[in-house]
Amino acid sequence: QLAGRRVLVSAGGTQEAIDPVRYLANRSTGKQGHALAEEAHRRGAEVTLVTTSTIESSPGIERHQVTSAAQMADAVFAAAAATDLVIMAAAVADFTPATKTDGTPSIELVPTVDILAELGRRRTPHQILVGFAAETNDVEANAKAKLERKGVDLLVANDVGAEGVGFAHDTNEVLILSRSGARVRVPLTDKVAVAGRVLDAAAAAFSHPPAPAGTPGRGGPRPPRRRPGGGAQP
Ligand code: CTP
């Protein structure tokens, strides 16, 4: 069901600069996001990947290398309007250091843009939005609340406190909740298999065939290639 669809995936953890040398980061490696991009590509979608990760990607995937939450926001917003399915698998920092002044070292944090919530506000008709949630307790209740709060169609929740789940592992165990009330539990398996289940759920959310090539915004010309932050493609 993904053949001919335009799919945008974000992957990896963002780095937020404290100064030119140091940064704040998180434990995400980008494995789950890259697995989603590769699986969508394998299923015939036109895939754009916005990533902070150094994991390689297939040549047929349009890749934008970014570092910070702000760069990720720019790259995602630039591509999102022309996509059918947006999957925010990235671990985006919720806060970034404020501009540093001289004096006693201290890190003051300011909020970043909530990319997914903004995508929810900007969504185009028929576009499917997928968010991820890394939870440590009350996984299902928190995931349901996040699905509503962020205005997404699917929310993929993982219990990052569980063995073999979440950041840096090759395996994952997730609960996929959909706006329609559907609920799919994917037991511990490799991240490629999890990607397949997430894409199955996303494909089921499409209730219309892909638009023919040439239709503006859906199957029409792709947005120009951008590499925010000047990052090189690994
Ligand atoms: N996300 C985003 N932009 C941000 C932060 C998060 O787009 N600035 C996206 C992530 O890519 C993920 C989803 O939002 O798909 C959930 O992220 P999370 O940080 O868990 O959500 P929060 O609303 O910050 O929830 P919490 O209070 O549990 O941290």
PDB file of C-alpha atoms and ligand atoms in Angstrom:
ATOM      1  CA  GLN A   1       0.000   0.000   0.000  1.00  0.00           C
ATOM      2  CA  LEU A   2       3.007   2.289   0.191  1.00  0.00           C
ATOM      3  CA  ALA A   3       4.002   2.119  -3.475  1.00  0.00           C
ATOM      4  CA  GLY A   4       3.868   5.628  -4.926  1.00  0.00           C
ATOM      5  CA  ARG A   5       3.401   7.256  -1.516  1.00  0.00           C
ATOM      6  CA  ARG A   6       5.728   9.972  -0.283  1.00  0.00           C
ATOM      7  CA  VAL A   7       7.043   9.152   3.143  1.00  0.00           C
ATOM      8  CA  LEU A   8       9.056  11.433   5.416  1.00  0.00           C
ATOM      9  CA  VAL A   9      10.936   9.893   8.342  1.00  0.00           C
ATOM     10  CA  SER A  10      12.941  11.662  11.039  1.00  0.00           C
ATOM     11  CA  ALA A  11      15.564   9.674  12.918  1.00  0.00           C
ATOM     12  CA  GLY A  12      18.197   9.964  15.621  1.00  0.00           C
ATOM     13  CA  GLY A  13      18.739  12.140  18.635  1.00  0.00           C
ATOM     14  CA  THR A  14      19.348  15.841  18.254  1.00  0.00           C
ATOM     15  CA  GLN A  15      22.433  17.590  19.658  1.00  0.00           C
ATOM     16  CA  GLU A  16      21.956  20.976  21.260  1.00  0.00           C
ATOM     17  CA  ALA A  17      25.083  23.137  21.380  1.00  0.00           C
ATOM     18  CA  ILE A  18      26.133  24.640  24.703  1.00  0.00           C
ATOM     19  CA  ASP A  19      29.123  26.336  23.034  1.00  0.00           C
ATOM     20  CA  PRO A  20      31.227  25.537  19.946  1.00  0.00           C
ATOM     21  CA  VAL A  21      32.717  22.494  21.709  1.00  0.00           C
ATOM     22  CA  ARG A  22      30.070  20.991  24.009  1.00  0.00           C
ATOM     23  CA  TYR A  23      26.516  19.864  23.485  1.00  0.00           C
ATOM     24  CA  LEU A  24      23.520  18.203  25.144  1.00  0.00           C
ATOM     25  CA  ALA A  25      22.443  14.920  23.574  1.00  0.00           C
ATOM     26  CA  ASN A  26      20.365  11.804  24.250  1.00  0.00           C
ATOM     27  CA  ARG A  27      20.812   8.049  23.840  1.00  0.00           C
ATOM     28  CA  SER A  28      19.011   7.657  20.509  1.00  0.00           C
ATOM     29  CA  THR A  29      21.097   6.115  17.727  1.00  0.00           C
ATOM     30  CA  GLY A  30      18.572   6.391  14.884  1.00  0.00           C
ATOM     31  CA  LYS A  31      18.270   2.605  14.357  1.00  0.00           C
ATOM     32  CA  GLN A  32      14.459   2.502  14.505  1.00  0.00           C
ATOM     33  CA  GLY A  33      14.017   5.562  12.269  1.00  0.00           C
ATOM     34  CA  HIS A  34      16.487   4.252   9.696  1.00  0.00           C
ATOM     35  CA  ALA A  35      14.773   0.843   9.734  1.00  0.00           C
ATOM     36  CA  LEU A  36      11.467   2.613   8.988  1.00  0.00           C
ATOM     37  CA  ALA A  37      12.998   4.587   6.116  1.00  0.00           C
ATOM     38  CA  GLU A  38      14.586   1.464   4.592  1.00  0.00           C
ATOM     39  CA  GLU A  39      11.421  -0.611   4.933  1.00  0.00           C
ATOM     40  CA  ALA A  40       9.261   2.138   3.382  1.00  0.00           C
ATOM     41  CA  HIS A  41      11.786   2.382   0.518  1.00  0.00           C
ATOM     42  CA  ARG A  42      11.687  -1.401   0.085  1.00  0.00           C
ATOM     43  CA  ARG A  43       7.887  -1.211  -0.131  1.00  0.00           C
ATOM     44  CA  GLY A  44       8.066   1.231  -3.023  1.00  0.00           C
ATOM     45  CA  ALA A  45       7.575   4.575  -1.284  1.00  0.00           C
ATOM     46  CA  GLU A  46       9.510   7.732  -2.197  1.00  0.00           C
ATOM     47  CA  VAL A  47      11.361   8.266   1.047  1.00  0.00           C
ATOM     48  CA  THR A  48      12.868  11.417   2.533  1.00  0.00           C
ATOM     49  CA  LEU A  49      14.964  10.838   5.643  1.00  0.00           C
ATOM     50  CA  VAL A  50      15.897  13.670   8.008  1.00  0.00           C
ATOM     51  CA  THR A  51      18.495  12.247  10.346  1.00  0.00           C
ATOM     52  CA  THR A  52      21.182  13.043  12.882  1.00  0.00           C
ATOM     53  CA  SER A  53      22.541   9.498  12.673  1.00  0.00           C
ATOM     54  CA  THR A  54      25.666   8.233  10.914  1.00  0.00           C
ATOM     55  CA  ILE A  55      23.941   4.964   9.913  1.00  0.00           C
ATOM     56  CA  GLU A  56      24.128   4.513   6.133  1.00  0.00           C
ATOM     57  CA  SER A  57      21.000   4.712   4.024  1.00  0.00           C
ATOM     58  CA  SER A  58      20.109   3.279   0.605  1.00  0.00           C
ATOM     59  CA  PRO A  59      21.008   5.481  -2.379  1.00  0.00           C
ATOM     60  CA  GLY A  60      17.328   5.705  -3.386  1.00  0.00           C
ATOM     61  CA  ILE A  61      16.450   7.498  -0.145  1.00  0.00           C
ATOM     62  CA  GLU A  62      16.644  11.305  -0.165  1.00  0.00           C
ATOM     63  CA  ARG A  63      18.692  12.076   2.918  1.00  0.00           C
ATOM     64  CA  HIS A  64      19.048  15.332   4.836  1.00  0.00           C
ATOM     65  CA  GLN A  65      21.702  15.340   7.530  1.00  0.00           C
ATOM     66  CA  VAL A  66      20.950  17.599  10.515  1.00  0.00           C
ATOM     67  CA  THR A  67      22.262  18.096  14.027  1.00  0.00           C
ATOM     68  CA  SER A  68      19.982  20.233  16.199  1.00  0.00           C
ATOM     69  CA  ALA A  69      16.265  20.319  16.880  1.00  0.00           C
ATOM     70  CA  ALA A  70      16.030  23.643  15.024  1.00  0.00           C
ATOM     71  CA  GLN A  71      17.719  22.182  11.929  1.00  0.00           C
ATOM     72  CA  MET A  72      15.490  19.124  12.112  1.00  0.00           C
ATOM     73  CA  ALA A  73      12.413  21.365  12.326  1.00  0.00           C
ATOM     74  CA  ASP A  74      13.504  23.347   9.231  1.00  0.00           C
ATOM     75  CA  ALA A  75      14.165  20.199   7.189  1.00  0.00           C
ATOM     76  CA  VAL A  76      10.957  18.439   8.265  1.00  0.00           C
ATOM     77  CA  PHE A  77       8.727  21.465   7.667  1.00  0.00           C
ATOM     78  CA  ALA A  78      10.321  22.003   4.221  1.00  0.00           C
ATOM     79  CA  ALA A  79       9.459  18.469   3.130  1.00  0.00           C
ATOM     80  CA  ALA A  80       6.268  17.715   5.069  1.00  0.00           C
ATOM     81  CA  ALA A  81       3.683  19.531   2.958  1.00  0.00           C
ATOM     82  CA  ALA A  82       4.394  17.287  -0.036  1.00  0.00           C
ATOM     83  CA  THR A  83       4.289  13.997   1.848  1.00  0.00           C
ATOM     84  CA  ASP A  84       1.510  11.484   2.461  1.00  0.00           C
ATOM     85  CA  LEU A  85       2.973   9.995   5.613  1.00  0.00           C
ATOM     86  CA  VAL A  86       5.218  11.654   8.193  1.00  0.00           C
ATOM     87  CA  ILE A  87       6.882   9.479  10.840  1.00  0.00           C
ATOM     88  CA  MET A  88       8.620  11.364  13.641  1.00  0.00           C
ATOM     89  CA  ALA A  89      10.888   8.647  15.017  1.00  0.00           C
ATOM     90  CA  ALA A  90      13.585  11.125  16.061  1.00  0.00           C
ATOM     91  CA  ALA A  91      14.361  11.797  19.706  1.00  0.00           C
ATOM     92  CA  VAL A  92      14.089  15.567  19.466  1.00  0.00           C
ATOM     93  CA  ALA A  93      15.391  17.533  22.450  1.00  0.00           C
ATOM     94  CA  ASP A  94      12.545  19.284  24.238  1.00  0.00           C
ATOM     95  CA  PHE A  95      14.941  22.002  25.416  1.00  0.00           C
ATOM     96  CA  THR A  96      18.064  23.683  24.088  1.00  0.00           C
ATOM     97  CA  PRO A  97      20.647  25.843  25.888  1.00  0.00           C
ATOM     98  CA  ALA A  98      19.907  29.556  25.877  1.00  0.00           C
ATOM     99  CA  THR A  99      22.559  31.830  24.410  1.00  0.00           C
ATOM    100  CA  LYS A 100      25.401  31.709  26.894  1.00  0.00           C
ATOM    101  CA  THR A 101      26.669  34.815  28.629  1.00  0.00           C
ATOM    102  CA  ASP A 102      29.937  35.257  30.525  1.00  0.00           C
ATOM    103  CA  GLY A 103      30.117  34.624  34.222  1.00  0.00           C
ATOM    104  CA  THR A 104      29.573  31.566  36.382  1.00  0.00           C
ATOM    105  CA  PRO A 105      28.934  28.574  34.088  1.00  0.00           C
ATOM    106  CA  SER A 106      25.300  27.500  34.185  1.00  0.00           C
ATOM    107  CA  ILE A 107      23.076  26.029  31.500  1.00  0.00           C
ATOM    108  CA  GLU A 108      19.772  27.786  31.100  1.00  0.00           C
ATOM    109  CA  LEU A 109      17.372  25.860  28.854  1.00  0.00           C
ATOM    110  CA  VAL A 110      14.674  27.163  26.559  1.00  0.00           C
ATOM    111  CA  PRO A 111      12.018  25.055  24.790  1.00  0.00           C
ATOM    112  CA  THR A 112      12.553  23.833  21.226  1.00  0.00           C
ATOM    113  CA  VAL A 113       9.776  23.780  18.612  1.00  0.00           C
ATOM    114  CA  ASP A 114       7.545  20.738  19.067  1.00  0.00           C
ATOM    115  CA  ILE A 115       7.850  19.581  15.458  1.00  0.00           C
ATOM    116  CA  LEU A 116       5.212  16.871  15.691  1.00  0.00           C
ATOM    117  CA  ALA A 117       2.613  19.098  17.344  1.00  0.00           C
ATOM    118  CA  GLU A 118       3.261  21.761  14.697  1.00  0.00           C
ATOM    119  CA  LEU A 119       2.877  19.135  11.941  1.00  0.00           C
ATOM    120  CA  GLY A 120      -0.465  18.280  13.551  1.00  0.00           C
ATOM    121  CA  ARG A 121      -1.558  21.899  13.151  1.00  0.00           C
ATOM    122  CA  ARG A 122      -0.200  22.209   9.583  1.00  0.00           C
ATOM    123  CA  ARG A 123      -1.331  18.807   8.300  1.00  0.00           C
ATOM    124  CA  THR A 124      -2.617  18.619   4.740  1.00  0.00           C
ATOM    125  CA  PRO A 125      -5.830  16.723   3.913  1.00  0.00           C
ATOM    126  CA  HIS A 126      -5.341  12.928   3.948  1.00  0.00           C
ATOM    127  CA  GLN A 127      -1.831  13.209   5.394  1.00  0.00           C
ATOM    128  CA  ILE A 128      -1.052  10.561   8.018  1.00  0.00           C
ATOM    129  CA  LEU A 129       1.068  11.571  11.014  1.00  0.00           C
ATOM    130  CA  VAL A 130       2.924   9.078  13.202  1.00  0.00           C
ATOM    131  CA  GLY A 131       4.587   9.964  16.488  1.00  0.00           C
ATOM    132  CA  PHE A 132       6.790   7.993  18.864  1.00  0.00           C
ATOM    133  CA  ALA A 133       6.761   8.047  22.626  1.00  0.00           C
ATOM    134  CA  ALA A 134       9.545   6.876  24.908  1.00  0.00           C
ATOM    135  CA  GLU A 135       7.808   6.131  28.189  1.00  0.00           C
ATOM    136  CA  THR A 136       9.109   4.828  31.481  1.00  0.00           C
ATOM    137  CA  ASN A 137       5.793   4.257  33.291  1.00  0.00           C
ATOM    138  CA  ASP A 138       2.051   4.041  32.529  1.00  0.00           C
ATOM    139  CA  VAL A 139       2.985   3.445  28.888  1.00  0.00           C
ATOM    140  CA  GLU A 140      -0.527   3.051  27.457  1.00  0.00           C
ATOM    141  CA  ALA A 141      -2.172   5.923  29.362  1.00  0.00           C
ATOM    142  CA  ASN A 142       0.688   8.320  28.576  1.00  0.00           C
ATOM    143  CA  ALA A 143       0.735   7.240  24.938  1.00  0.00           C
ATOM    144  CA  LYS A 144      -3.020   7.823  24.573  1.00  0.00           C
ATOM    145  CA  ALA A 145      -2.665  11.303  26.057  1.00  0.00           C
ATOM    146  CA  LYS A 146       0.237  12.064  23.703  1.00  0.00           C
ATOM    147  CA  LEU A 147      -1.750  10.859  20.667  1.00  0.00           C
ATOM    148  CA  GLU A 148      -4.432  13.441  21.487  1.00  0.00           C
ATOM    149  CA  ARG A 149      -2.090  16.214  22.543  1.00  0.00           C
ATOM    150  CA  LYS A 150       0.019  16.009  19.399  1.00  0.00           C
ATOM    151  CA  GLY A 151      -2.895  15.477  16.999  1.00  0.00           C
ATOM    152  CA  VAL A 152      -1.421  12.363  15.360  1.00  0.00           C
ATOM    153  CA  ASP A 153      -3.064   9.350  13.692  1.00  0.00           C
ATOM    154  CA  LEU A 154      -0.722   6.751  15.162  1.00  0.00           C
ATOM    155  CA  LEU A 155       1.403   6.773  18.267  1.00  0.00           C
ATOM    156  CA  VAL A 156       4.144   4.175  18.673  1.00  0.00           C
ATOM    157  CA  ALA A 157       5.003   3.785  22.340  1.00  0.00           C
ATOM    158  CA  ASN A 158       7.947   1.941  23.801  1.00  0.00           C
ATOM    159  CA  ASP A 159       8.800   1.286  27.408  1.00  0.00           C
ATOM    160  CA  VAL A 160      12.418   2.417  27.375  1.00  0.00           C
ATOM    161  CA  GLY A 161      12.936   1.005  30.861  1.00  0.00           C
ATOM    162  CA  ALA A 162      12.315  -2.579  29.672  1.00  0.00           C
ATOM    163  CA  GLU A 163      15.082  -5.052  28.731  1.00  0.00           C
ATOM    164  CA  GLY A 164      16.108  -4.922  25.048  1.00  0.00           C
ATOM    165  CA  VAL A 165      13.743  -2.033  24.267  1.00  0.00           C
ATOM    166  CA  GLY A 166      14.412   1.416  22.870  1.00  0.00           C
ATOM    167  CA  PHE A 167      17.604   3.397  22.528  1.00  0.00           C
ATOM    168  CA  ALA A 168      20.661   1.751  20.926  1.00  0.00           C
ATOM    169  CA  HIS A 169      19.237  -1.788  20.981  1.00  0.00           C
ATOM    170  CA  ASP A 170      18.720  -3.762  17.763  1.00  0.00           C
ATOM    171  CA  THR A 171      15.406  -4.933  19.209  1.00  0.00           C
ATOM    172  CA  ASN A 172      12.273  -3.133  20.280  1.00  0.00           C
ATOM    173  CA  GLU A 173       8.856  -3.869  21.753  1.00  0.00           C
ATOM    174  CA  VAL A 174       6.113  -1.377  21.029  1.00  0.00           C
ATOM    175  CA  LEU A 175       2.453  -0.627  21.413  1.00  0.00           C
ATOM    176  CA  ILE A 176       0.906   1.016  18.343  1.00  0.00           C
ATOM    177  CA  LEU A 177      -2.184   3.087  19.152  1.00  0.00           C
ATOM    178  CA  SER A 178      -4.327   4.610  16.447  1.00  0.00           C
ATOM    179  CA  ARG A 179      -6.763   7.498  16.551  1.00  0.00           C
ATOM    180  CA  SER A 180      -9.491   5.095  15.431  1.00  0.00           C
ATOM    181  CA  GLY A 181      -8.978   3.109  18.636  1.00  0.00           C
ATOM    182  CA  ALA A 182      -7.025   0.213  17.116  1.00  0.00           C
ATOM    183  CA  ARG A 183      -4.283  -1.171  19.321  1.00  0.00           C
ATOM    184  CA  VAL A 184      -1.421  -3.418  18.180  1.00  0.00           C
ATOM    185  CA  ARG A 185       1.118  -4.847  20.603  1.00  0.00           C
ATOM    186  CA  VAL A 186       4.383  -5.878  18.933  1.00  0.00           C
ATOM    187  CA  PRO A 187       6.378  -8.204  21.224  1.00  0.00           C
ATOM    188  CA  LEU A 188      10.166  -7.986  21.443  1.00  0.00           C
ATOM    189  CA  THR A 189      11.601  -8.360  17.944  1.00  0.00           C
ATOM    190  CA  ASP A 190      14.206  -6.686  15.738  1.00  0.00           C
ATOM    191  CA  LYS A 191      13.705  -3.077  14.708  1.00  0.00           C
ATOM    192  CA  VAL A 192      13.202  -4.014  11.034  1.00  0.00           C
ATOM    193  CA  ALA A 193      10.191  -6.153  11.989  1.00  0.00           C
ATOM    194  CA  VAL A 194       8.866  -3.333  14.191  1.00  0.00           C
ATOM    195  CA  ALA A 195       9.246  -0.961  11.230  1.00  0.00           C
ATOM    196  CA  GLY A 196       7.139  -3.331   9.123  1.00  0.00           C
ATOM    197  CA  ARG A 197       4.346  -3.397  11.725  1.00  0.00           C
ATOM    198  CA  VAL A 198       4.348   0.409  12.046  1.00  0.00           C
ATOM    199  CA  LEU A 199       4.158   0.764   8.248  1.00  0.00           C
ATOM    200  CA  ASP A 200       1.332  -1.821   8.106  1.00  0.00           C
ATOM    201  CA  ALA A 201      -0.629   0.299  10.605  1.00  0.00           C
ATOM    202  CA  ALA A 202       0.146   3.511   8.714  1.00  0.00           C
ATOM    203  CA  ALA A 203      -0.869   1.972   5.388  1.00  0.00           C
ATOM    204  CA  ALA A 204      -4.156   0.835   6.937  1.00  0.00           C
ATOM    205  CA  ALA A 205      -4.825   4.444   7.894  1.00  0.00           C
ATOM    206  CA  PHE A 206      -4.869   5.480   4.218  1.00  0.00           C
ATOM    207  CA  SER A 207      -8.409   5.276   2.940  1.00  0.00           C
ATOM    208  CA  HIS A 208      -7.644   6.479  -0.575  1.00  0.00           C
ATOM    209  CA  PRO A 209      -5.294   5.457  -3.423  1.00  0.00           C
ATOM    210  CA  PRO A 210      -2.100   7.465  -4.039  1.00  0.00           C
ATOM    211  CA  ALA A 211      -2.637  10.442  -6.334  1.00  0.00           C
ATOM    212  CA  PRO A 212      -1.186  10.091  -9.844  1.00  0.00           C
ATOM    213  CA  ALA A 213       2.243  11.629 -10.497  1.00  0.00           C
ATOM    214  CA  GLY A 214       1.982  15.334 -11.324  1.00  0.00           C
ATOM    215  CA  THR A 215      -0.684  16.116  -8.722  1.00  0.00           C
ATOM    216  CA  PRO A 216       0.577  19.104  -6.693  1.00  0.00           C
ATOM    217  CA  GLY A 217       1.623  18.111  -3.210  1.00  0.00           C
ATOM    218  CA  ARG A 218       0.777  14.451  -3.758  1.00  0.00           C
ATOM    219  CA  GLY A 219       2.867  12.642  -6.318  1.00  0.00           C
ATOM    220  CA  GLY A 220       3.841  16.001  -7.873  1.00  0.00           C
ATOM    221  CA  PRO A 221       7.326  17.484  -8.150  1.00  0.00           C
ATOM    222  CA  ARG A 222       9.500  16.822  -5.141  1.00  0.00           C
ATOM    223  CA  PRO A 223      10.677  19.799  -3.042  1.00  0.00           C
ATOM    224  CA  PRO A 224      14.256  20.955  -3.779  1.00  0.00           C
ATOM    225  CA  ARG A 225      17.023  19.052  -2.026  1.00  0.00           C
ATOM    226  CA  ARG A 226      18.278  20.831   1.072  1.00  0.00           C
ATOM    227  CA  ARG A 227      20.988  19.918   3.499  1.00  0.00           C
ATOM    228  CA  PRO A 228      20.241  22.108   6.535  1.00  0.00           C
ATOM    229  CA  GLY A 229      23.280  22.920   8.563  1.00  0.00           C
ATOM    230  CA  GLY A 230      25.517  21.968   5.658  1.00  0.00           C
ATOM    231  CA  GLY A 231      25.933  18.446   7.028  1.00  0.00           C
ATOM    232  CA  ALA A 232      27.594  16.016   4.665  1.00  0.00           C
ATOM    233  CA  GLN A 233      25.861  12.828   3.699  1.00  0.00           C
ATOM    234  CA  PRO A 234      27.757   9.973   5.328  1.00  0.00           C
TER     235      PRO A 234
HETATM  236  N1  CTP B   1       8.901  15.565  19.133  1.00  0.00           N
HETATM  237  C1  CTP B   1       8.994  16.595  18.219  1.00  0.00           C
HETATM  238  N2  CTP B   1       9.554  17.783  18.586  1.00  0.00           N
HETATM  239  C2  CTP B   1      10.026  17.972  19.845  1.00  0.00           C
HETATM  240  C3  CTP B   1       9.922  16.928  20.783  1.00  0.00           C
HETATM  241  C4  CTP B   1       9.364  15.729  20.405  1.00  0.00           C
HETATM  242  O1  CTP B   1       8.551  16.435  17.084  1.00  0.00           O
HETATM  243  N3  CTP B   1      10.578  19.146  20.162  1.00  0.00           N
HETATM  244  C5  CTP B   1       8.268  14.304  18.711  1.00  0.00           C
HETATM  245  C6  CTP B   1       9.162  13.082  18.740  1.00  0.00           C
HETATM  246  O2  CTP B   1       9.812  12.887  17.506  1.00  0.00           O
HETATM  247  C7  CTP B   1       8.158  11.965  19.029  1.00  0.00           C
HETATM  248  C8  CTP B   1       7.086  12.641  19.855  1.00  0.00           C
HETATM  249  O3  CTP B   1       7.222  14.033  19.605  1.00  0.00           O
HETATM  250  O4  CTP B   1       7.545  11.502  17.833  1.00  0.00           O
HETATM  251  C9  CTP B   1       7.128  12.378  21.342  1.00  0.00           C
HETATM  252  O5  CTP B   1       8.205  12.990  21.926  1.00  0.00           O
HETATM  253  P1  CTP B   1       8.305  13.209  23.514  1.00  0.00           P
HETATM  254  O6  CTP B   1       9.547  14.025  23.752  1.00  0.00           O
HETATM  255  O7  CTP B   1       8.202  11.911  24.204  1.00  0.00           O
HETATM  256  O8  CTP B   1       6.994  14.028  23.780  1.00  0.00           O
HETATM  257  P2  CTP B   1       6.703  15.057  24.898  1.00  0.00           P
HETATM  258  O9  CTP B   1       5.442  15.728  24.507  1.00  0.00           O
HETATM  259  O10 CTP B   1       7.894  15.923  25.130  1.00  0.00           O
HETATM  260  O11 CTP B   1       6.428  14.147  26.172  1.00  0.00           O
HETATM  261  P3  CTP B   1       7.198  14.024  27.535  1.00  0.00           P
HETATM  262  O12 CTP B   1       6.591  15.086  28.368  1.00  0.00           O
HETATM  263  O13 CTP B   1       6.852  12.623  27.980  1.00  0.00           O
HETATM  264  O14 CTP B   1       8.674  14.219  27.265  1.00  0.00           O
END
